[in-house]
Amino acid sequence: MRELAKMVIVLTVLSSLSGGLLAMLREKTQDRIEQQVLEFVKGPAIRKILAGAANDPIADRFTLADGEAKRSFFVGKYDGKPDVVAFETFAGGYGGDVGLIVAVAVDTDQIVGVGVTTHNETPGVGAAVETDVGFIRQFTGLDIASGPKVTKDGGSINAISGATITSRAVCAAVGKAGDLYKRLKPEILKQLKTFSG
Amino acid sequence: MAKTVTQEFVKGLWAEIPPFRLVLGLCPTLAVTKTVEDGIGMGVATGFVLVCSNLLISMLRNVIPSKVRIACYIIVVATFVTVVELLMQAFTYPLYLSLGIFIPLIVVNCIVLGRAEAFASKNKILPSIADGLGIGIGYTLSLAALGAVREVFGSGTFLGNPVFGPSFQPFTFMVQAPGAFVCLGLMLCLMNLAGKK
């Protein structure tokens, strides 16, 4: 009986100490980790799309509640006016979700550019979305609400050869971005005002 | 039989160097040694976990009931692995991305649990730290050496810097899984030749 009690006590104490330590460390590192994820996962795509912006879009960001979820928006300033927002959406590709950054000019509702952040597509086939400039460029200048489709589905986007599913995922992510933008536009405009000047 | 602290430390560098002498922990050895940098990162992470878990387990060796010792070791090891994971995410995010799943897998690395069971649970604190440090540094050296061979021949670079002229055709076989086996086998063979008297 004493042995049993000792086992239970040792395991309990050890587990709670471990849990406490990890919770504390998580609390301490959380902000930094978020910063790192932004910098290394979304950062490259955002900086590429908003290359001409006068500010640092990673630093100038705000979050909005979208139902349950929280969305981050990155602000791009052109000619001193914060009129471009970039945000991330996801759509199912061939190997899981494809993450896409979509940048929109708020005065015209036109897409400034899109860029793939995370994906798990087949190397050499679907993975080309990351590098295929010609494919990605097709979205630039489209209306955000137009809901682009690949030519196979009756749309105007030329899919990457051999990677229709991946191309569809990018179109779907743009479509979702359109919905999200429409839903949150009033609040986005309100937030953007705080970045002007 | 009682060895000095220095002896405990030195044995990890040659006489019991993992994974060549103690053929343990082969999963990360084969998977993450595509480049020198990944090898060193993995080695240092494992070494840190080894030293900390050896220290704590040695401190608690008279408290932990023998019937639940493995469970206790796993809690201790898992805690330190999570610490490493959080710190890596916070400070060296690109390394965290390239090591990926192999960081959490240190928990089930036979070297760590093996040292806890075979050494730290029977020895005093100081020799246990020396043992963990020695084995950890030995592991780092091995992974770096393996990573160096594979990176130089497989991608023609060393720590990301090209070592051959532009006409070099990378020996891609070396950065794939079978290359890891062949390379490990050859190095083991050389080690045995060198160690033979």
mmCIF file of N, CA and C in Angstrom, chain B residues 17-101:
data_model
loop_
_atom_site.group_PDB
_atom_site.id
_atom_site.type_symbol
_atom_site.label_atom_id
_atom_site.label_comp_id
_atom_site.label_asym_id
_atom_site.label_seq_id
_atom_site.Cartn_x
_atom_site.Cartn_y
_atom_site.Cartn_z
ATOM 1 N N ILE B 17 30.833 6.523 -28.733
ATOM 2 C CA ILE B 17 30.214 7.588 -29.519
ATOM 3 C C ILE B 17 28.977 7.085 -30.272
ATOM 4 N N PRO B 18 27.837 7.748 -30.035
ATOM 5 C CA PRO B 18 26.657 7.374 -30.795
ATOM 6 C C PRO B 18 26.650 8.135 -32.104
ATOM 7 N N PRO B 19 26.065 7.684 -33.170
ATOM 8 C CA PRO B 19 25.430 6.383 -33.302
ATOM 9 C C PRO B 19 26.360 5.308 -33.809
ATOM 10 N N PHE B 20 27.695 5.585 -33.797
ATOM 11 C CA PHE B 20 28.603 4.604 -34.377
ATOM 12 C C PHE B 20 28.932 3.463 -33.421
ATOM 13 N N ARG B 21 29.240 3.800 -32.161
ATOM 14 C CA ARG B 21 29.562 2.736 -31.204
ATOM 15 C C ARG B 21 28.287 2.200 -30.547
ATOM 16 N N LEU B 22 27.513 3.134 -29.984
ATOM 17 C CA LEU B 22 26.185 2.726 -29.509
ATOM 18 C C LEU B 22 25.308 2.893 -30.731
ATOM 19 N N VAL B 23 24.932 1.828 -31.397
ATOM 20 C CA VAL B 23 24.155 2.015 -32.620
ATOM 21 C C VAL B 23 22.697 2.247 -32.222
ATOM 22 N N LEU B 24 22.435 3.446 -31.702
ATOM 23 C CA LEU B 24 21.105 3.815 -31.232
ATOM 24 C C LEU B 24 20.721 5.147 -31.863
ATOM 25 N N GLY B 25 19.450 5.462 -31.797
ATOM 26 C CA GLY B 25 19.009 6.764 -32.285
ATOM 27 C C GLY B 25 19.209 6.936 -33.769
ATOM 28 N N LEU B 26 18.969 5.859 -34.533
ATOM 29 C CA LEU B 26 19.265 5.911 -35.960
ATOM 30 C C LEU B 26 18.230 6.691 -36.762
ATOM 31 N N CYS B 27 16.994 6.802 -36.222
ATOM 32 C CA CYS B 27 15.949 7.448 -37.001
ATOM 33 C C CYS B 27 16.312 8.890 -37.345
ATOM 34 N N PRO B 28 16.617 9.745 -36.356
ATOM 35 C CA PRO B 28 17.040 11.093 -36.727
ATOM 36 C C PRO B 28 18.373 11.102 -37.457
ATOM 37 N N THR B 29 19.253 10.147 -37.105
ATOM 38 C CA THR B 29 20.552 10.095 -37.766
ATOM 39 C C THR B 29 20.395 9.993 -39.272
ATOM 40 N N LEU B 30 19.488 9.124 -39.692
ATOM 41 C CA LEU B 30 19.315 8.921 -41.122
ATOM 42 C C LEU B 30 18.476 10.024 -41.742
ATOM 43 N N ALA B 31 17.530 10.579 -40.966
ATOM 44 C CA ALA B 31 16.549 11.470 -41.574
ATOM 45 C C ALA B 31 17.009 12.908 -41.677
ATOM 46 N N VAL B 32 17.746 13.412 -40.695
ATOM 47 C CA VAL B 32 17.999 14.858 -40.704
ATOM 48 C C VAL B 32 19.427 15.244 -41.080
ATOM 49 N N THR B 33 20.252 14.279 -41.526
ATOM 50 C CA THR B 33 21.627 14.652 -41.823
ATOM 51 C C THR B 33 21.814 15.020 -43.296
ATOM 52 N N LYS B 34 20.819 15.654 -43.889
ATOM 53 C CA LYS B 34 20.967 16.073 -45.289
ATOM 54 C C LYS B 34 22.004 17.176 -45.396
ATOM 55 N N THR B 35 22.077 18.029 -44.363
ATOM 56 C CA THR B 35 23.057 19.111 -44.377
ATOM 57 C C THR B 35 23.765 19.161 -43.028
ATOM 58 N N VAL B 36 24.929 19.798 -43.011
ATOM 59 C CA VAL B 36 25.703 19.934 -41.773
ATOM 60 C C VAL B 36 24.871 20.676 -40.719
ATOM 61 N N GLU B 37 24.212 21.753 -41.190
ATOM 62 C CA GLU B 37 23.484 22.604 -40.261
ATOM 63 C C GLU B 37 22.386 21.822 -39.532
ATOM 64 N N ASP B 38 21.608 21.041 -40.296
ATOM 65 C CA ASP B 38 20.552 20.240 -39.678
ATOM 66 C C ASP B 38 21.146 19.239 -38.703
ATOM 67 N N GLY B 39 22.270 18.628 -39.101
ATOM 68 C CA GLY B 39 22.927 17.649 -38.243
ATOM 69 C C GLY B 39 23.335 18.268 -36.913
ATOM 70 N N ILE B 40 23.974 19.419 -36.988
ATOM 71 C CA ILE B 40 24.422 20.084 -35.757
ATOM 72 C C ILE B 40 23.211 20.473 -34.909
ATOM 73 N N GLY B 41 22.180 21.039 -35.559
ATOM 74 C CA GLY B 41 20.979 21.450 -34.828
ATOM 75 C C GLY B 41 20.359 20.296 -34.069
ATOM 76 N N MET B 42 20.230 19.167 -34.765
ATOM 77 C CA MET B 42 19.642 17.986 -34.150
ATOM 78 C C MET B 42 20.526 17.497 -33.008
ATOM 79 N N GLY B 43 21.832 17.477 -33.228
ATOM 80 C CA GLY B 43 22.771 17.010 -32.210
ATOM 81 C C GLY B 43 22.711 17.872 -30.956
ATOM 82 N N VAL B 44 22.684 19.183 -31.155
ATOM 83 C CA VAL B 44 22.653 20.091 -30.007
ATOM 84 C C VAL B 44 21.335 19.929 -29.248
ATOM 85 N N ALA B 45 20.225 19.816 -29.985
ATOM 86 C CA ALA B 45 18.929 19.632 -29.326
ATOM 87 C C ALA B 45 18.933 18.355 -28.495
ATOM 88 N N THR B 46 19.417 17.270 -29.101
ATOM 89 C CA THR B 46 19.453 15.997 -28.375
ATOM 90 C C THR B 46 20.402 16.094 -27.184
ATOM 91 N N GLY B 47 21.550 16.738 -27.393
ATOM 92 C CA GLY B 47 22.521 16.885 -26.311
ATOM 93 C C GLY B 47 21.949 17.641 -25.124
ATOM 94 N N PHE B 48 21.231 18.731 -25.421
ATOM 95 C CA PHE B 48 20.607 19.517 -24.348
ATOM 96 C C PHE B 48 19.637 18.657 -23.547
ATOM 97 N N VAL B 49 18.789 17.912 -24.274
ATOM 98 C CA VAL B 49 17.819 17.049 -23.596
ATOM 99 C C VAL B 49 18.537 16.004 -22.749
ATOM 100 N N LEU B 50 19.620 15.447 -23.319
ATOM 101 C CA LEU B 50 20.384 14.413 -22.601
ATOM 102 C C LEU B 50 20.947 14.941 -21.284
ATOM 103 N N VAL B 51 21.596 16.094 -21.340
ATOM 104 C CA VAL B 51 22.212 16.643 -20.135
ATOM 105 C C VAL B 51 21.139 16.927 -19.084
ATOM 106 N N CYS B 52 20.063 17.622 -19.497
ATOM 107 C CA CYS B 52 19.024 17.992 -18.533
ATOM 108 C C CYS B 52 18.340 16.769 -17.950
ATOM 109 N N SER B 53 18.008 15.794 -18.808
ATOM 110 C CA SER B 53 17.278 14.646 -18.282
ATOM 111 C C SER B 53 18.190 13.790 -17.415
ATOM 112 N N ASN B 54 19.468 13.660 -17.811
ATOM 113 C CA ASN B 54 20.414 12.924 -16.973
ATOM 114 C C ASN B 54 20.535 13.565 -15.596
ATOM 115 N N LEU B 55 20.634 14.891 -15.585
ATOM 116 C CA LEU B 55 20.762 15.631 -14.335
ATOM 117 C C LEU B 55 19.563 15.372 -13.435
ATOM 118 N N LEU B 56 18.363 15.553 -14.001
ATOM 119 C CA LEU B 56 17.161 15.448 -13.183
ATOM 120 C C LEU B 56 16.928 14.004 -12.720
ATOM 121 N N ILE B 57 17.149 13.065 -13.629
ATOM 122 C CA ILE B 57 16.899 11.667 -13.276
ATOM 123 C C ILE B 57 17.900 11.200 -12.229
ATOM 124 N N SER B 58 19.144 11.672 -12.349
ATOM 125 C CA SER B 58 20.139 11.319 -11.355
ATOM 126 C C SER B 58 19.775 11.911 -9.984
ATOM 127 N N MET B 59 19.257 13.146 -9.993
ATOM 128 C CA MET B 59 18.829 13.774 -8.743
ATOM 129 C C MET B 59 17.691 12.994 -8.093
ATOM 130 N N LEU B 60 16.791 12.493 -8.944
ATOM 131 C CA LEU B 60 15.594 11.842 -8.422
ATOM 132 C C LEU B 60 15.754 10.336 -8.309
ATOM 133 N N ARG B 61 16.981 9.821 -8.519
ATOM 134 C CA ARG B 61 17.117 8.372 -8.651
ATOM 135 C C ARG B 61 16.676 7.611 -7.402
ATOM 136 N N ASN B 62 16.756 8.235 -6.245
ATOM 137 C CA ASN B 62 16.329 7.534 -5.028
ATOM 138 C C ASN B 62 14.862 7.781 -4.707
ATOM 139 N N VAL B 63 14.239 8.678 -5.416
ATOM 140 C CA VAL B 63 12.834 9.007 -5.167
ATOM 141 C C VAL B 63 11.915 8.214 -6.086
ATOM 142 N N ILE B 64 12.375 8.018 -7.320
ATOM 143 C CA ILE B 64 11.510 7.361 -8.314
ATOM 144 C C ILE B 64 11.354 5.878 -7.989
ATOM 145 N N PRO B 65 10.118 5.403 -7.789
ATOM 146 C CA PRO B 65 9.906 3.973 -7.530
ATOM 147 C C PRO B 65 10.241 3.175 -8.787
ATOM 148 N N SER B 66 10.901 2.029 -8.613
ATOM 149 C CA SER B 66 11.413 1.318 -9.783
ATOM 150 C C SER B 66 10.295 0.820 -10.704
ATOM 151 N N LYS B 67 9.107 0.584 -10.148
ATOM 152 C CA LYS B 67 8.038 0.036 -10.996
ATOM 153 C C LYS B 67 7.539 1.052 -12.023
ATOM 154 N N VAL B 68 7.595 2.334 -11.679
ATOM 155 C CA VAL B 68 7.099 3.330 -12.625
ATOM 156 C C VAL B 68 8.236 4.197 -13.168
ATOM 157 N N ARG B 69 9.461 3.629 -13.146
ATOM 158 C CA ARG B 69 10.588 4.482 -13.522
ATOM 159 C C ARG B 69 10.521 4.916 -14.989
ATOM 160 N N ILE B 70 10.103 3.986 -15.873
ATOM 161 C CA ILE B 70 10.087 4.352 -17.299
ATOM 162 C C ILE B 70 9.106 5.509 -17.528
ATOM 163 N N ALA B 71 7.951 5.437 -16.877
ATOM 164 C CA ALA B 71 6.973 6.517 -17.013
ATOM 165 C C ALA B 71 7.556 7.838 -16.540
ATOM 166 N N CYS B 72 8.273 7.789 -15.402
ATOM 167 C CA CYS B 72 8.891 9.011 -14.888
ATOM 168 C C CYS B 72 9.921 9.544 -15.866
ATOM 169 N N TYR B 73 10.769 8.642 -16.427
ATOM 170 C CA TYR B 73 11.789 9.087 -17.374
ATOM 171 C C TYR B 73 11.125 9.765 -18.557
ATOM 172 N N ILE B 74 10.043 9.158 -19.038
ATOM 173 C CA ILE B 74 9.390 9.721 -20.233
ATOM 174 C C ILE B 74 8.856 11.115 -19.926
ATOM 175 N N ILE B 75 8.284 11.299 -18.735
ATOM 176 C CA ILE B 75 7.783 12.634 -18.387
ATOM 177 C C ILE B 75 8.929 13.639 -18.405
ATOM 178 N N VAL B 76 10.047 13.268 -17.758
ATOM 179 C CA VAL B 76 11.192 14.177 -17.687
ATOM 180 C C VAL B 76 11.706 14.502 -19.092
ATOM 181 N N VAL B 77 11.904 13.441 -19.885
ATOM 182 C CA VAL B 77 12.461 13.646 -21.224
ATOM 183 C C VAL B 77 11.500 14.478 -22.075
ATOM 184 N N ALA B 78 10.208 14.131 -22.020
ATOM 185 C CA ALA B 78 9.227 14.837 -22.845
ATOM 186 C C ALA B 78 9.170 16.312 -22.473
ATOM 187 N N THR B 79 9.303 16.602 -21.178
ATOM 188 C CA THR B 79 9.292 18.004 -20.757
ATOM 189 C C THR B 79 10.436 18.772 -21.406
ATOM 190 N N PHE B 80 11.643 18.208 -21.328
ATOM 191 C CA PHE B 80 12.786 18.933 -21.898
ATOM 192 C C PHE B 80 12.700 19.028 -23.413
ATOM 193 N N VAL B 81 12.142 17.983 -24.045
ATOM 194 C CA VAL B 81 11.991 18.046 -25.499
ATOM 195 C C VAL B 81 11.043 19.178 -25.876
ATOM 196 N N THR B 82 9.962 19.326 -25.124
ATOM 197 C CA THR B 82 9.021 20.401 -25.420
ATOM 198 C C THR B 82 9.671 21.757 -25.190
ATOM 199 N N VAL B 83 10.509 21.832 -24.140
ATOM 200 C CA VAL B 83 11.253 23.074 -23.900
ATOM 201 C C VAL B 83 12.093 23.420 -25.133
ATOM 202 N N VAL B 84 12.842 22.404 -25.628
ATOM 203 C CA VAL B 84 13.677 22.626 -26.816
ATOM 204 C C VAL B 84 12.824 23.065 -27.999
ATOM 205 N N GLU B 85 11.667 22.409 -28.160
ATOM 206 C CA GLU B 85 10.818 22.711 -29.303
ATOM 207 C C GLU B 85 10.342 24.164 -29.250
ATOM 208 N N LEU B 86 9.894 24.581 -28.070
ATOM 209 C CA LEU B 86 9.413 25.959 -27.936
ATOM 210 C C LEU B 86 10.538 26.965 -28.170
ATOM 211 N N LEU B 87 11.711 26.677 -27.595
ATOM 212 C CA LEU B 87 12.831 27.605 -27.760
ATOM 213 C C LEU B 87 13.253 27.686 -29.220
ATOM 214 N N MET B 88 13.262 26.535 -29.897
ATOM 215 C CA MET B 88 13.638 26.526 -31.307
ATOM 216 C C MET B 88 12.661 27.326 -32.144
ATOM 217 N N GLN B 89 11.369 27.164 -31.845
ATOM 218 C CA GLN B 89 10.356 27.926 -32.578
ATOM 219 C C GLN B 89 10.555 29.410 -32.359
ATOM 220 N N ALA B 90 10.923 29.765 -31.117
ATOM 221 C CA ALA B 90 11.018 31.174 -30.788
ATOM 222 C C ALA B 90 12.291 31.810 -31.331
ATOM 223 N N PHE B 91 13.389 31.052 -31.416
ATOM 224 C CA PHE B 91 14.643 31.703 -31.756
ATOM 225 C C PHE B 91 15.266 31.246 -33.067
ATOM 226 N N THR B 92 15.102 29.984 -33.448
ATOM 227 C CA THR B 92 15.693 29.534 -34.717
ATOM 228 C C THR B 92 14.623 28.883 -35.567
ATOM 229 N N TYR B 93 13.659 29.709 -36.002
ATOM 230 C CA TYR B 93 12.509 29.145 -36.697
ATOM 231 C C TYR B 93 12.851 28.359 -37.972
ATOM 232 N N PRO B 94 13.785 28.847 -38.830
ATOM 233 C CA PRO B 94 14.087 28.073 -40.038
ATOM 234 C C PRO B 94 14.603 26.670 -39.716
ATOM 235 N N LEU B 95 15.430 26.571 -38.653
ATOM 236 C CA LEU B 95 15.949 25.261 -38.255
ATOM 237 C C LEU B 95 14.799 24.369 -37.790
ATOM 238 N N TYR B 96 13.868 24.983 -37.041
ATOM 239 C CA TYR B 96 12.701 24.239 -36.576
ATOM 240 C C TYR B 96 11.922 23.704 -37.764
ATOM 241 N N LEU B 97 11.783 24.520 -38.821
ATOM 242 C CA LEU B 97 11.047 24.070 -40.002
ATOM 243 C C LEU B 97 11.746 22.902 -40.672
ATOM 244 N N SER B 98 13.096 22.953 -40.749
ATOM 245 C CA SER B 98 13.757 21.888 -41.498
ATOM 246 C C SER B 98 13.884 20.614 -40.669
ATOM 247 N N LEU B 99 13.883 20.710 -39.340
ATOM 248 C CA LEU B 99 13.942 19.475 -38.540
ATOM 249 C C LEU B 99 12.551 18.884 -38.331
ATOM 250 N N GLY B 100 11.546 19.754 -38.289
ATOM 251 C CA GLY B 100 10.154 19.330 -38.265
ATOM 252 C C GLY B 100 9.824 18.309 -37.194
ATOM 253 N N ILE B 101 9.251 17.199 -37.619
ATOM 254 C CA ILE B 101 8.722 16.188 -36.705
ATOM 255 C C ILE B 101 9.826 15.535 -35.878
#
